[in-house]
Tab-separated table of C-alpha atoms in Angstrom:
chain	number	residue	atom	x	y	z
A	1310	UNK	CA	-25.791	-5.281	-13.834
A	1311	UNK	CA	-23.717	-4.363	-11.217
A	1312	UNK	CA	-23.130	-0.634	-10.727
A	1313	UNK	CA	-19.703	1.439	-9.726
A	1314	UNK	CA	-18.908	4.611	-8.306
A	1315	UNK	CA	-15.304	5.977	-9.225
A	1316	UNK	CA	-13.850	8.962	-7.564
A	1317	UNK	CA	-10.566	10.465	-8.740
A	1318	UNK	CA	-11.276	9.906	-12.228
A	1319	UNK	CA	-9.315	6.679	-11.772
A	1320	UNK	CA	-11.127	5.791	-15.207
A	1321	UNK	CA	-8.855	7.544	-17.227
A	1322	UNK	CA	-5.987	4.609	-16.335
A	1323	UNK	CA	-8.550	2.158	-17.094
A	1324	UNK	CA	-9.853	3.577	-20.300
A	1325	UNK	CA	-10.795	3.787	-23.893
A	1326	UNK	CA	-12.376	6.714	-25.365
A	1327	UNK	CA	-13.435	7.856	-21.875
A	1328	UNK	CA	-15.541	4.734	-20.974
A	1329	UNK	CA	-14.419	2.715	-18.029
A	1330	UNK	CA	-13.289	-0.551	-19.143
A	1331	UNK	CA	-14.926	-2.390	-16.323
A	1332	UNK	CA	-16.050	-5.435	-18.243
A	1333	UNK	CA	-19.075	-6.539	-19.218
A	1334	UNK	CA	-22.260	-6.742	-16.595
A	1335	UNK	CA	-20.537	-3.727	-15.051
A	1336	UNK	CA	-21.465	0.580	-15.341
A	1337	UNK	CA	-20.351	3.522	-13.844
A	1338	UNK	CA	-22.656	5.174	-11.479
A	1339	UNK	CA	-22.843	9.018	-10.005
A	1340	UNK	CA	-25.492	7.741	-7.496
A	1341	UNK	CA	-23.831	6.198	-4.487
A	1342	UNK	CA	-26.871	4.625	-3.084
A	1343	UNK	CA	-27.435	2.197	-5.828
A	1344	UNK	CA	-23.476	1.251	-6.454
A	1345	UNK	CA	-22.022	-1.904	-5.801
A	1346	UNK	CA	-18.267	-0.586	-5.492
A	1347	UNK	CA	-16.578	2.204	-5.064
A	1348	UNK	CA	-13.270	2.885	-6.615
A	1349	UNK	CA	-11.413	5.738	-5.458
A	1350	UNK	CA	-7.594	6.889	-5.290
A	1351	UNK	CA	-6.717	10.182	-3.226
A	1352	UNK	CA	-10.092	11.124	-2.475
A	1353	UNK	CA	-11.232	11.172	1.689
A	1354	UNK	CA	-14.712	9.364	2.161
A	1355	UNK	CA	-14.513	9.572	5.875
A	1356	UNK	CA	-17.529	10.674	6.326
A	1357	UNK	CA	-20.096	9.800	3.122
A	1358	UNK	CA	-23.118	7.947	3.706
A	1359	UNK	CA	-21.989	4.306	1.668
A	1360	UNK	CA	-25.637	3.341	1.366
A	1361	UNK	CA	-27.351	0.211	1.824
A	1362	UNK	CA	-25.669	-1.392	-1.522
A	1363	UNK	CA	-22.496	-0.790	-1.735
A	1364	UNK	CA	-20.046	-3.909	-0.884
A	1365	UNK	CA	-16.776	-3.261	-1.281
A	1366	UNK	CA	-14.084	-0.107	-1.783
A	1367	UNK	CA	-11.266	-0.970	-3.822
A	1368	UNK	CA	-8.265	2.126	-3.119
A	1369	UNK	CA	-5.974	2.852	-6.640
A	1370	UNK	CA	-2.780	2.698	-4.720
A	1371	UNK	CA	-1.094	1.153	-1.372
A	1372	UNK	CA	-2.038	3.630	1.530
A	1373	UNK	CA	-5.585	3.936	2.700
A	1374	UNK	CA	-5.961	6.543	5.333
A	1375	UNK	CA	-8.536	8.214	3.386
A	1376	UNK	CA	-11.216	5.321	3.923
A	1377	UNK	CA	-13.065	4.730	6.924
A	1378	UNK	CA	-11.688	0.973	7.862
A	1379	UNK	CA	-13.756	0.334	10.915
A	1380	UNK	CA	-16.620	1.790	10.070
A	1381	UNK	CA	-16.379	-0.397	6.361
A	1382	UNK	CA	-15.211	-3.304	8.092
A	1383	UNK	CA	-18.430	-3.249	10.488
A	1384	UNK	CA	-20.876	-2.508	7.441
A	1385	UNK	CA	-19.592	-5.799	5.921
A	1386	UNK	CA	-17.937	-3.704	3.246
A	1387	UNK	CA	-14.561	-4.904	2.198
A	1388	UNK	CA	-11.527	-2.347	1.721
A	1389	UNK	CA	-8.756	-3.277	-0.778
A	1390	UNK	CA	-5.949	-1.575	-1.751
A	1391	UNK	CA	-2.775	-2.315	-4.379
A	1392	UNK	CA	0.211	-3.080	-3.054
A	1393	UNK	CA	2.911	-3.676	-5.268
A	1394	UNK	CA	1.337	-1.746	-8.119
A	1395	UNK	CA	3.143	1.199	-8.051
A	1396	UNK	CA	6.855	-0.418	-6.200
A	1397	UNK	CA	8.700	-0.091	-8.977
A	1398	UNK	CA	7.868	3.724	-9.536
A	1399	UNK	CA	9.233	4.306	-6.009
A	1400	UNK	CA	11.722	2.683	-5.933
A	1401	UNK	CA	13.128	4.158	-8.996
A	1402	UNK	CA	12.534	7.894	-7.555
A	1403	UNK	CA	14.277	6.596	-3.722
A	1404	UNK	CA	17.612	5.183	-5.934
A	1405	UNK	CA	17.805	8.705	-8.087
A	1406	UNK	CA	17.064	11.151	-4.990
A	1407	UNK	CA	19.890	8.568	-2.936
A	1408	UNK	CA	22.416	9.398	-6.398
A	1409	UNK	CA	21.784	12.948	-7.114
A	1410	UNK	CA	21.888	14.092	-3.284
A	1411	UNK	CA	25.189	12.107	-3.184
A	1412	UNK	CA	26.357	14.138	-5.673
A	1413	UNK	CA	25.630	17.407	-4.370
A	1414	UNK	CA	23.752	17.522	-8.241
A	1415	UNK	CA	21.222	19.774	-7.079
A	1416	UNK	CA	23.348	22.216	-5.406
A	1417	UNK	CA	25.895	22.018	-9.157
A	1418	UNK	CA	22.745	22.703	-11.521
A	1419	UNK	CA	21.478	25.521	-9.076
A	1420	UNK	CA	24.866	26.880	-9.578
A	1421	UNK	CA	24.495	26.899	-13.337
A	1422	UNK	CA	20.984	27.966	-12.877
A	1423	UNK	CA	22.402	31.397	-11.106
A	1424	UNK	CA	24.799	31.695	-13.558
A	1425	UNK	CA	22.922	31.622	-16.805
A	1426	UNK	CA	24.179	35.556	-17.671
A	1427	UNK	CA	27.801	34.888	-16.724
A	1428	UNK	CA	29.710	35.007	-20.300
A	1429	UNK	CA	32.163	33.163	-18.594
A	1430	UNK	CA	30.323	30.321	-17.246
A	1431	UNK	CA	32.127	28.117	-18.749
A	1432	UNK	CA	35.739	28.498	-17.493
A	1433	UNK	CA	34.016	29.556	-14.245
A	1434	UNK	CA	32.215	26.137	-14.408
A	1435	UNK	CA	35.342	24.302	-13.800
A	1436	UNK	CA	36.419	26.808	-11.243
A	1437	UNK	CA	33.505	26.167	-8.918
A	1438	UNK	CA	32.847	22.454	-9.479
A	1439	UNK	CA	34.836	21.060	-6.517
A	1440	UNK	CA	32.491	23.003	-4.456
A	1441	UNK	CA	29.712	20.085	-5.290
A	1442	UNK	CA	31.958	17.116	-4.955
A	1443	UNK	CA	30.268	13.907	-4.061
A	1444	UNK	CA	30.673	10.410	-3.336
A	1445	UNK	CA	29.935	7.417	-5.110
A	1446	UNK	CA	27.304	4.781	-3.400
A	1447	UNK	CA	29.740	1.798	-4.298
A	1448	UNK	CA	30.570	0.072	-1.493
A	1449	UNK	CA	28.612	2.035	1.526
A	1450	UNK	CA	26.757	0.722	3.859
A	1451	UNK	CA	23.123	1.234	3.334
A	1452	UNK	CA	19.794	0.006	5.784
A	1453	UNK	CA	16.772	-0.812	4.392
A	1454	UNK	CA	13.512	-0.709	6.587
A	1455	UNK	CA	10.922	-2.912	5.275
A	1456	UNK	CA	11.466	-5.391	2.676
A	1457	UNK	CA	7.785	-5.594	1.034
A	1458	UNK	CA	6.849	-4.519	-2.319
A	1459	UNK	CA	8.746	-1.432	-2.478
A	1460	UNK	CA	11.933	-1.924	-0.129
A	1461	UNK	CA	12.337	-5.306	-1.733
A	1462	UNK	CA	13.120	-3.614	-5.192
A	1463	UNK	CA	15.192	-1.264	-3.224
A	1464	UNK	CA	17.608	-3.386	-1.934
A	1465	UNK	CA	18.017	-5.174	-4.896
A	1466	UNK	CA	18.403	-2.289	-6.945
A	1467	UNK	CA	21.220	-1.407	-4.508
A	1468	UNK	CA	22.670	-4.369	-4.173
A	1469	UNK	CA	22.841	-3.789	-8.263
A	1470	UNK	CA	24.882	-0.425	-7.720
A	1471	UNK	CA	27.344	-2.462	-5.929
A	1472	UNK	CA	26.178	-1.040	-2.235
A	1473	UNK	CA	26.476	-2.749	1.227
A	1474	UNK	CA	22.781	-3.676	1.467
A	1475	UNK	CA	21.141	-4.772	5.292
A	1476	UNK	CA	17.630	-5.228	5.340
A	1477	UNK	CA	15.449	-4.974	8.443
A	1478	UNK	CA	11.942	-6.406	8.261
A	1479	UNK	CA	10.223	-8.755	11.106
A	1480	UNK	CA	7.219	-9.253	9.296
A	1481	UNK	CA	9.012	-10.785	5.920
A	1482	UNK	CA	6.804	-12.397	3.802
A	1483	UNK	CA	7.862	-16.015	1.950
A	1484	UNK	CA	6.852	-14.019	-1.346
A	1485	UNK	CA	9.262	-11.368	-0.811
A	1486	UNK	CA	11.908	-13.249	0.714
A	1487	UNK	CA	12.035	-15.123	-2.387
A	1488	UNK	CA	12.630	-11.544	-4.575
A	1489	UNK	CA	15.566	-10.698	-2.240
A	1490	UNK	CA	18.685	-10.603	-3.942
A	1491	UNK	CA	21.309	-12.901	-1.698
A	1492	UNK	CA	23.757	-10.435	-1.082
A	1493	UNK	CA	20.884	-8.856	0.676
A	1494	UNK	CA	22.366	-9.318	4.696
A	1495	UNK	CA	19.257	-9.587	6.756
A	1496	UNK	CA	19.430	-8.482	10.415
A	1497	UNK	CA	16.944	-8.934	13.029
A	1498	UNK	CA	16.896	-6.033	14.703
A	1499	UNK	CA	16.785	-2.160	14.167
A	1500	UNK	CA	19.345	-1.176	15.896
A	1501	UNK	CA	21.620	-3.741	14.074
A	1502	UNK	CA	20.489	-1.866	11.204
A	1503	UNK	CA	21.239	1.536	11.852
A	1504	UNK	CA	24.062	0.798	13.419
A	1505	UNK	CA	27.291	2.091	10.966
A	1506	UNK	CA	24.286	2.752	8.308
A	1507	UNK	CA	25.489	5.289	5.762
A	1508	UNK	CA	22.318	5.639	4.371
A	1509	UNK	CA	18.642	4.896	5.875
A	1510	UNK	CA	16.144	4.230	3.756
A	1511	UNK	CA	12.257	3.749	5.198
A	1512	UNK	CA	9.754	1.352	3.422
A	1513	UNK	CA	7.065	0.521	6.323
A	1514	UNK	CA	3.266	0.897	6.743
A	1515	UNK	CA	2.025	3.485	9.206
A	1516	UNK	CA	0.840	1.552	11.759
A	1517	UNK	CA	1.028	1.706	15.991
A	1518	UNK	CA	4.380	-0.125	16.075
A	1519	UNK	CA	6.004	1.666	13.445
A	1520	UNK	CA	5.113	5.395	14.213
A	1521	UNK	CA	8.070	7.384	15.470
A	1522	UNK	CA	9.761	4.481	14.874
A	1523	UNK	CA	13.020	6.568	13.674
A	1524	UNK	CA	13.909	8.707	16.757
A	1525	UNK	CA	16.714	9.860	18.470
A	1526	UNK	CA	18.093	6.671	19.625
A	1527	UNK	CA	18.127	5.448	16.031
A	1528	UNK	CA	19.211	8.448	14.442
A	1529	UNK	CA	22.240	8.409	17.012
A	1530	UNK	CA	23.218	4.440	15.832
A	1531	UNK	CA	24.040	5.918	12.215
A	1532	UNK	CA	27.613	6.805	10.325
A	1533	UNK	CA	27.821	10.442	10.967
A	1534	UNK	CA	26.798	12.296	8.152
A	1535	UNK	CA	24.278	9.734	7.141
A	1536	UNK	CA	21.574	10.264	4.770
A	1537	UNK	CA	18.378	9.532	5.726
A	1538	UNK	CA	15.150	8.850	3.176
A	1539	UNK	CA	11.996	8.813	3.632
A	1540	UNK	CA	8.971	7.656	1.333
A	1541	UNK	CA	7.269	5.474	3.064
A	1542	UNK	CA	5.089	7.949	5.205
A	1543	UNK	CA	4.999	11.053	7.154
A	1544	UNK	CA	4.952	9.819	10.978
A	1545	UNK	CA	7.285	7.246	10.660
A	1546	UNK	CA	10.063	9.221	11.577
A	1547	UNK	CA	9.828	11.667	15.165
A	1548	UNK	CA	10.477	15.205	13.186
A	1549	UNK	CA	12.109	16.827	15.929
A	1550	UNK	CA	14.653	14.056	16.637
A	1551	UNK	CA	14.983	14.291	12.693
A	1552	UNK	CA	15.826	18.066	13.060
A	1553	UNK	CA	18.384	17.806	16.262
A	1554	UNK	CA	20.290	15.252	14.195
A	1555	UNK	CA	20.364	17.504	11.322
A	1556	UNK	CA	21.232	20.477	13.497
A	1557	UNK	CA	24.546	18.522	15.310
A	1558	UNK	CA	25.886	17.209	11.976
A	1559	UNK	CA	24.793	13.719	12.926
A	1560	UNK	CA	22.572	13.802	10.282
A	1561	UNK	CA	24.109	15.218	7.363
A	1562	UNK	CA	21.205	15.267	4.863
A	1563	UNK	CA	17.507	13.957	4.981
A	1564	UNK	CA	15.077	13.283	1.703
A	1565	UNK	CA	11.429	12.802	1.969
A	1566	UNK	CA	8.509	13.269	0.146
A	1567	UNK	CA	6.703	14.619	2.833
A	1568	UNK	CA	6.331	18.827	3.071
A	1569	UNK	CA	4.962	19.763	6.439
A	1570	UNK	CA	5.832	22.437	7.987
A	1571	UNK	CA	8.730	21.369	10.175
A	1572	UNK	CA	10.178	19.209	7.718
A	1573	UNK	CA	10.458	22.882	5.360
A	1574	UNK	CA	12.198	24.374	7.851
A	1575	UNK	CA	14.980	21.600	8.411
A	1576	UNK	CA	18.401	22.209	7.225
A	1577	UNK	CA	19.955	19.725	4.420
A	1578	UNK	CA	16.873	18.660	3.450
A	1579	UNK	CA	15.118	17.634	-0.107
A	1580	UNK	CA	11.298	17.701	-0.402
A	1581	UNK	CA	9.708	16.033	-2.753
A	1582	UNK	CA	5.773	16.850	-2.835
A	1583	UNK	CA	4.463	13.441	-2.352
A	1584	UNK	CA	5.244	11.915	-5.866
A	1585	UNK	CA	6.634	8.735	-5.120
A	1586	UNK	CA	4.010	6.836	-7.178
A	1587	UNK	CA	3.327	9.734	-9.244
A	1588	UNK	CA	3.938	7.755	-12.788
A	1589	UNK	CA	1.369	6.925	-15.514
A	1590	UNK	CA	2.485	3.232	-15.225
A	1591	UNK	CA	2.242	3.208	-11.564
A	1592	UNK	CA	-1.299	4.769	-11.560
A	1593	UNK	CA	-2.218	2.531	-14.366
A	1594	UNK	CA	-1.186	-0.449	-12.439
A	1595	UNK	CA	-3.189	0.233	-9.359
A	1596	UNK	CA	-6.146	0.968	-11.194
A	1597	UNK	CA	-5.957	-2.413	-12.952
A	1598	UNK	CA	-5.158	-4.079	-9.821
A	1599	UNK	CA	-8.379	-2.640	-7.759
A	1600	UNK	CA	-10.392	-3.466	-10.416
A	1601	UNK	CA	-9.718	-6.999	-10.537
A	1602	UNK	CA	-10.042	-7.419	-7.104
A	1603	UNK	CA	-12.838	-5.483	-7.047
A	1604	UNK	CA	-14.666	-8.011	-9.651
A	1605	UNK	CA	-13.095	-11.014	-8.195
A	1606	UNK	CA	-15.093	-10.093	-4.600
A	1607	UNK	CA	-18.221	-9.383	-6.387
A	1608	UNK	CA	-18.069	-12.395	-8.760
A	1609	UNK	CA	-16.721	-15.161	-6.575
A	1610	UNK	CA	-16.665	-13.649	-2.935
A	1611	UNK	CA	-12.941	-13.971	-3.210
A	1612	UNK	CA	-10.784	-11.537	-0.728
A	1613	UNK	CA	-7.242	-10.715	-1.680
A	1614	UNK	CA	-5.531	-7.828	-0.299
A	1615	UNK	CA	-8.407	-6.098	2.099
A	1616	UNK	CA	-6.891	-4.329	4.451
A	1617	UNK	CA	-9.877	-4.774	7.099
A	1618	UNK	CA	-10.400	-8.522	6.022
A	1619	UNK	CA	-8.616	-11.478	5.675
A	1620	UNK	CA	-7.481	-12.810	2.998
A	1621	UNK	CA	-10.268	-16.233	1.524
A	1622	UNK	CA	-10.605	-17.873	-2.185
A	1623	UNK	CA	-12.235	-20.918	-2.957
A	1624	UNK	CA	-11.958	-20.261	-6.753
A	1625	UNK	CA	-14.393	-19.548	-9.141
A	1626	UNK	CA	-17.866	-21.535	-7.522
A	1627	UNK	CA	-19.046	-24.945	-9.628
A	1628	UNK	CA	-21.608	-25.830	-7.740
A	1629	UNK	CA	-25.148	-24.948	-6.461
A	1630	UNK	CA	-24.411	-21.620	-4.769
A	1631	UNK	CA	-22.308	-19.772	-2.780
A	1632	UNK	CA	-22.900	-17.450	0.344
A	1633	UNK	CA	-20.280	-15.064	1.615
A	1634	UNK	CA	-20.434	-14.582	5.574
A	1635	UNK	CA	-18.759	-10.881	6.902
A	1636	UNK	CA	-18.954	-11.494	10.850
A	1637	UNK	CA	-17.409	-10.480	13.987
A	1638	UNK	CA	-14.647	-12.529	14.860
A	1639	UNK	CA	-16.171	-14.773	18.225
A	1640	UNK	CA	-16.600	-17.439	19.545
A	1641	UNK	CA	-19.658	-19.831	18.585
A	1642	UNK	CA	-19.949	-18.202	15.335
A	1643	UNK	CA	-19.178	-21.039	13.260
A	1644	UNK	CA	-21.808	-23.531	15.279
A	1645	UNK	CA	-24.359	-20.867	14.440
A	1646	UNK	CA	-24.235	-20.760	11.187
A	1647	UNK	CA	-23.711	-24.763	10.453
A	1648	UNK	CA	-26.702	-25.074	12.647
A	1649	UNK	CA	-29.073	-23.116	10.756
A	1650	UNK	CA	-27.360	-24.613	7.432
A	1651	UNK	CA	-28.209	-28.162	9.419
A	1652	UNK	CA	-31.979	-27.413	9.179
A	1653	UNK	CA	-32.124	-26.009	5.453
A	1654	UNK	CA	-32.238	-28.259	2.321
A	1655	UNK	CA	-28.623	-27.131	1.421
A	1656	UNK	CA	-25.611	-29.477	2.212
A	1657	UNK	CA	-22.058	-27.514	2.355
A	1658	UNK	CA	-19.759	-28.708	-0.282
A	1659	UNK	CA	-17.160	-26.258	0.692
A	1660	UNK	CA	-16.309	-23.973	3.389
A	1661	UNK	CA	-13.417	-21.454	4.568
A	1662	UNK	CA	-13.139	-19.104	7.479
A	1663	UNK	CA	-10.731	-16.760	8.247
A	1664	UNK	CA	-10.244	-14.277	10.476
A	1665	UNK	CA	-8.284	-10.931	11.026
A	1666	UNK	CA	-8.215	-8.832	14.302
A	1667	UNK	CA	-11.662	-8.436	14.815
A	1668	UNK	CA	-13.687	-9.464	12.038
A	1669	UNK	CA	-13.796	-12.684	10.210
A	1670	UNK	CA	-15.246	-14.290	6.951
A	1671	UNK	CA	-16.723	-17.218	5.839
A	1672	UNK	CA	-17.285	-18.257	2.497
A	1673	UNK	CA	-18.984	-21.489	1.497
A	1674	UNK	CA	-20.698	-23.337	-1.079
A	1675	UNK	CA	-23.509	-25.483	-1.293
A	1676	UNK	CA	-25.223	-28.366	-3.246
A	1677	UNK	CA	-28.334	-26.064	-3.994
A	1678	UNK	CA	-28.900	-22.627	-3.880
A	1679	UNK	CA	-30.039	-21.323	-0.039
A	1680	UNK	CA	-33.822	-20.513	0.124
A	1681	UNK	CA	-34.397	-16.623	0.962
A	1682	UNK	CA	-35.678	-17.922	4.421
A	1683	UNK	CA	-32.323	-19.683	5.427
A	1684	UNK	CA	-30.263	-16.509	4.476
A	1685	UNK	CA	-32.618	-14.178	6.372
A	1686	UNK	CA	-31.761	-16.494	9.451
A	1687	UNK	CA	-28.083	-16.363	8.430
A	1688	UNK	CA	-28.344	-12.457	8.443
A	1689	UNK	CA	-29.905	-12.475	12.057
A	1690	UNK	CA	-26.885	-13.846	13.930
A	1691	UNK	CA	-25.648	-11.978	16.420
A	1692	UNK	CA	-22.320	-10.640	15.050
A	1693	UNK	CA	-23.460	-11.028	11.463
A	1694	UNK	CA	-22.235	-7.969	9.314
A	1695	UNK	CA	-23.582	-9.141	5.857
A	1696	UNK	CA	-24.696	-12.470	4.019
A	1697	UNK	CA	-23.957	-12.320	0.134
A	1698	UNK	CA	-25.755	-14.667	-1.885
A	1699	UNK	CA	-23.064	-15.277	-5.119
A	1700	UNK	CA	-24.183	-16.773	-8.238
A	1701	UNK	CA	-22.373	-19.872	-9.577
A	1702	UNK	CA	-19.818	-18.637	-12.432
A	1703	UNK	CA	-20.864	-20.023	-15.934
A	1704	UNK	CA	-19.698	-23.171	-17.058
């Protein structure tokens, strides 16, 4: 039985009559000491003492800020997340906050809104309606930063509406490149993007290269009047740069859903409150999707989308038995292990090793299960995180 602690109440998107629907061999725990997994959505566990058993935290959702990933990574616990899972929710709410602030909509059913006694609202209706007069998204000019999961649907959705869609992204995967629509014009770099940009919309990871990566110089590259959207997150953009644009006119309207307090107190500007994903579908994808990788780890020592290790499947294992390796990425560490492997009774059938930044793991299978005394030599490598013993899957 392997156990599994949920935070969030994730379990009600993976669900029937309150039970988790984790699958057979597997139960929900309250006692973090003896669980396997965690599986947790908007929760912070910086912080919580993980215990001796738990292997692997699987996040309901794309971002992962609330989960210690160097401290996990070093415990040989493996953090996944869900990309992709809830794309299609975003991008849906960044296309309707790009039509209905390009429409001055808000501003027209405020209007009504203050109006609602008026006896003549009506005729006084038509009377003010210029007052919230638009423009249409055909044929503008709109940048796209990021072309993953989310700002791949984006484009294309654009591209749909019948915009003028340029896509920035130096980190393009073949996967993605394959979803883009061809009338999406890819340039290589950001200022090619912004520059003439009508609209900017921002679909990038937080990470050290992309923070602040919308400043002052970018801001000053758009159309003036621009709009500029944000749901990607928070510190991508530089906030005061954000609010001098706004200020001069260069800017003439920014969306986000992102409420801090200088982002309140800008001018032109559309808050949502951090709902981007916030669908049933979307959190009922994610929740599926950490699941399964959750079980896939635990079953067959397979890693697909860790955000602190790199990606490794060898498929479900056939064979004697399988040991899962979670090591410090060095030198040597490869001619340690096959030389303690050299003096067992074990021959490796299979092996992979990857690595990513500063860890690494190494997954292989052999003939015959290893004896206990082989893996407690295994564990005793300098640089060894964790050795995982896997069971062959059933025939």
């Amino acid at each position: 039985m392997r156990y599994v602690k949920v935070f969030d109440n994730i379990a009600k998107n993976i669900t029937r009559d309150g039970a988790a629907e984790l699958g057979e061999g597997y139960e929900k725990t309250d006692d973090i000491t003896k669980a396997d997994a965690i599986l947790v959505r908007a929760s912070d566990i910086h912080g919580i003492d993980f215990g001796p058993t738990v292997r692997c935290v699987a996040r309901s959702g794309a971002g992962v800020n609330n989960i210690p990933l160097e401290e996990c990574a070093e415990r040989g616990i493996v953090v996944f997340n869900a990309p992709g899972g809830n794309s299609n929710a975003v991008k849906e709410l960044v296309v309707g906050m790009m039509l209905v602030n390009s429409r001055g909509t808000l501003g027209g059913i405020d209007w009504v809104d203050s109006h609602s006694d008026d006896p003549d609202v009506v005729k006084d209706a038509e009377k003010n309606k210029k007052a919230f007069v638009g423009h249409e998204l055909i044929g503008r000019r709109v940048g796209v930063v990021g072309l993953g999961a989310v700002g791949s649907k984006v484009a294309n959705a654009l591209v749909a509406l019948g915009a003028d869609v340029y896509g920035y992204d130096p980190y393009l995967s073949v996967e993605h490149a394959w979803q883009l629509d061809r009338m999406v014009k890819r340039v290589d770099t950001l200022d090619d993007l912004c520059r003439g940009s009508e609209y900017l919309t921002l679909h990038v990871p937080a990470k050290d290269d992309t923070v602040h990566m919308i400043g002052e110089h970018e801001l000053s590259l758009l159309a003036p009047g621009a709009m500029l959207l944000n749901y990607a997150r928070a510190d991508i953009i530089d906030e005061d740069a954000v609010a001098a644009a706004l200020e001069a006119g260069q800017l003439g309207s920014f969306i986000c859903d992102f409420a801090t307090p200088k982002t309140t107190a800008m001018p032109r500007t559309t808050i949502t409150p951090h709902m981007g994903a916030c669908t049933n579908e979307a959190e009922e994808n994610c929740a599926h999707m950490a699941v399964g990788e959750m079980k896939d780890y635990l079953e067959n020592g397979t890693i697909r989308n860790s955000v602190n290790y790199p990606d490794c499947d060898l498929g479900p294992c056939r064979v004697g038995g399988r040991v899962a390796l979670l090591h410090k990425n060095v030198p040597g560490m490869i001619g340690k292990i096959s030389s303690i492997l050299g003096n067992a009774t074990a021959n490796i059938q299979r092996m992979a090793n990857e690595a990513q930044g500063a860890h690494a793991y190494t997954l292989l299978d052999t003939d015959v299960p290893l004896d206990a005394k082989t893996v407690e030599e295994l564990s005793q490598i300098d640089g060894i995180y964790r050795v995982r013993v896997i069971k062959p899957a059933r025939n």
